[in-house]
Amino acid sequence: MGGGLTGPVPRDIWLLLGFILFTFSLRFFAATASIAALMQLTPLIWMRGFVWQLVTYPFAGAGAPSFWFVLELLILFMFGRDVYQRLGRQGFWKVLISGAVVAAVAAVAIQLLLRLGGVLPGPAAFSLMQGQHMLLVILIAAFATLNGEATIYLFFVLPVQAKWFLGLEILFAFLGYLSSRDLAGFLGICVVVGFTWMILTPSNRRLSLRERWLRLQAWWIKLRLGWMKKRRGFTVVQGDKKDEDPWVH
């Protein structure tokens, strides 16, 4: 991967790692634990209007003080540096923050739907996507999209093409869901993997936000037309050749 641990490291990467370590440490002192808790993604978003958590949660270090936390920082360092070098400062932070917000909005919406169905959020709600876990998901998905033919050594042993990590992330998240039952967190990860792939695919990177929105609307309209054709017996008639969207009669 891009030179391993050698070579120049952007200052933003050091600041990101240092901030995660700082917020992680806050959780283990009585006087500062509440600060870290307010940064995490919790049901307080809709219960008390703590909307800032949609942005702050990936920067609040999560997990236990163990070797695994250090390993996560190491992996974050390696993927983060490669993605930063490919996208530059603006592109790097745009992908991180927009991806984190999209994932959080999706997870909160799913949790609210579950609540309307009578399922109350448990203590593991959003645990799969908390803190540096979400940053890792976004950066690995970004690396896999930008360097699809590169080789990554899974568990530092098994050589795997980078593009397959998009599916592997979903698989690992599903395994996490089986143990935590954090459905909102699992689906939030699925959403952000797809979102990161979409905005970094070469054919989509040149599109403006308005063009992406129009494409999304066109996709939704075609989906509805297909549903109406099957369920309501409508006949779909293609219009002018210049018009890609069909009319329904």
Short mmCIF file of C-alpha atoms in Angstrom, two decimals, residues 30 48 51 80 94 108 120 134 143 145 157 165-166 174 180 182 192 208 217 236:
data_model
loop_
_atom_site.label_atom_id
_atom_site.label_comp_id
_atom_site.label_asym_id
_atom_site.label_seq_id
_atom_site.Cartn_x
_atom_site.Cartn_y
_atom_site.Cartn_z
CA ALA A 30 -14.60 11.12 35.06
CA ARG A 48 -33.00 16.36 22.59
CA VAL A 51 -27.82 17.32 15.72
CA GLY A 80 -5.72 7.94 5.07
CA LYS A 94 -15.16 16.40 1.69
CA VAL A 108 -30.89 7.61 12.40
CA LEU A 120 -36.58 0.68 21.11
CA MET A 134 -16.67 4.89 10.41
CA PHE A 143 -9.01 3.54 -1.51
CA THR A 145 -12.60 2.83 -5.51
CA VAL A 157 -1.04 -11.90 4.85
CA PHE A 165 -12.76 -4.61 -0.20
CA LEU A 166 -16.02 -2.86 -1.02
CA PHE A 174 -22.79 -8.05 8.62
CA SER A 180 -24.42 -6.69 18.13
CA ASP A 182 -27.12 -3.06 15.49
CA VAL A 192 -21.69 4.94 3.11
CA SER A 208 -22.04 18.59 -9.87
CA GLN A 217 -34.63 11.65 -9.28
CA VAL A 236 -45.35 1.85 -20.26
#
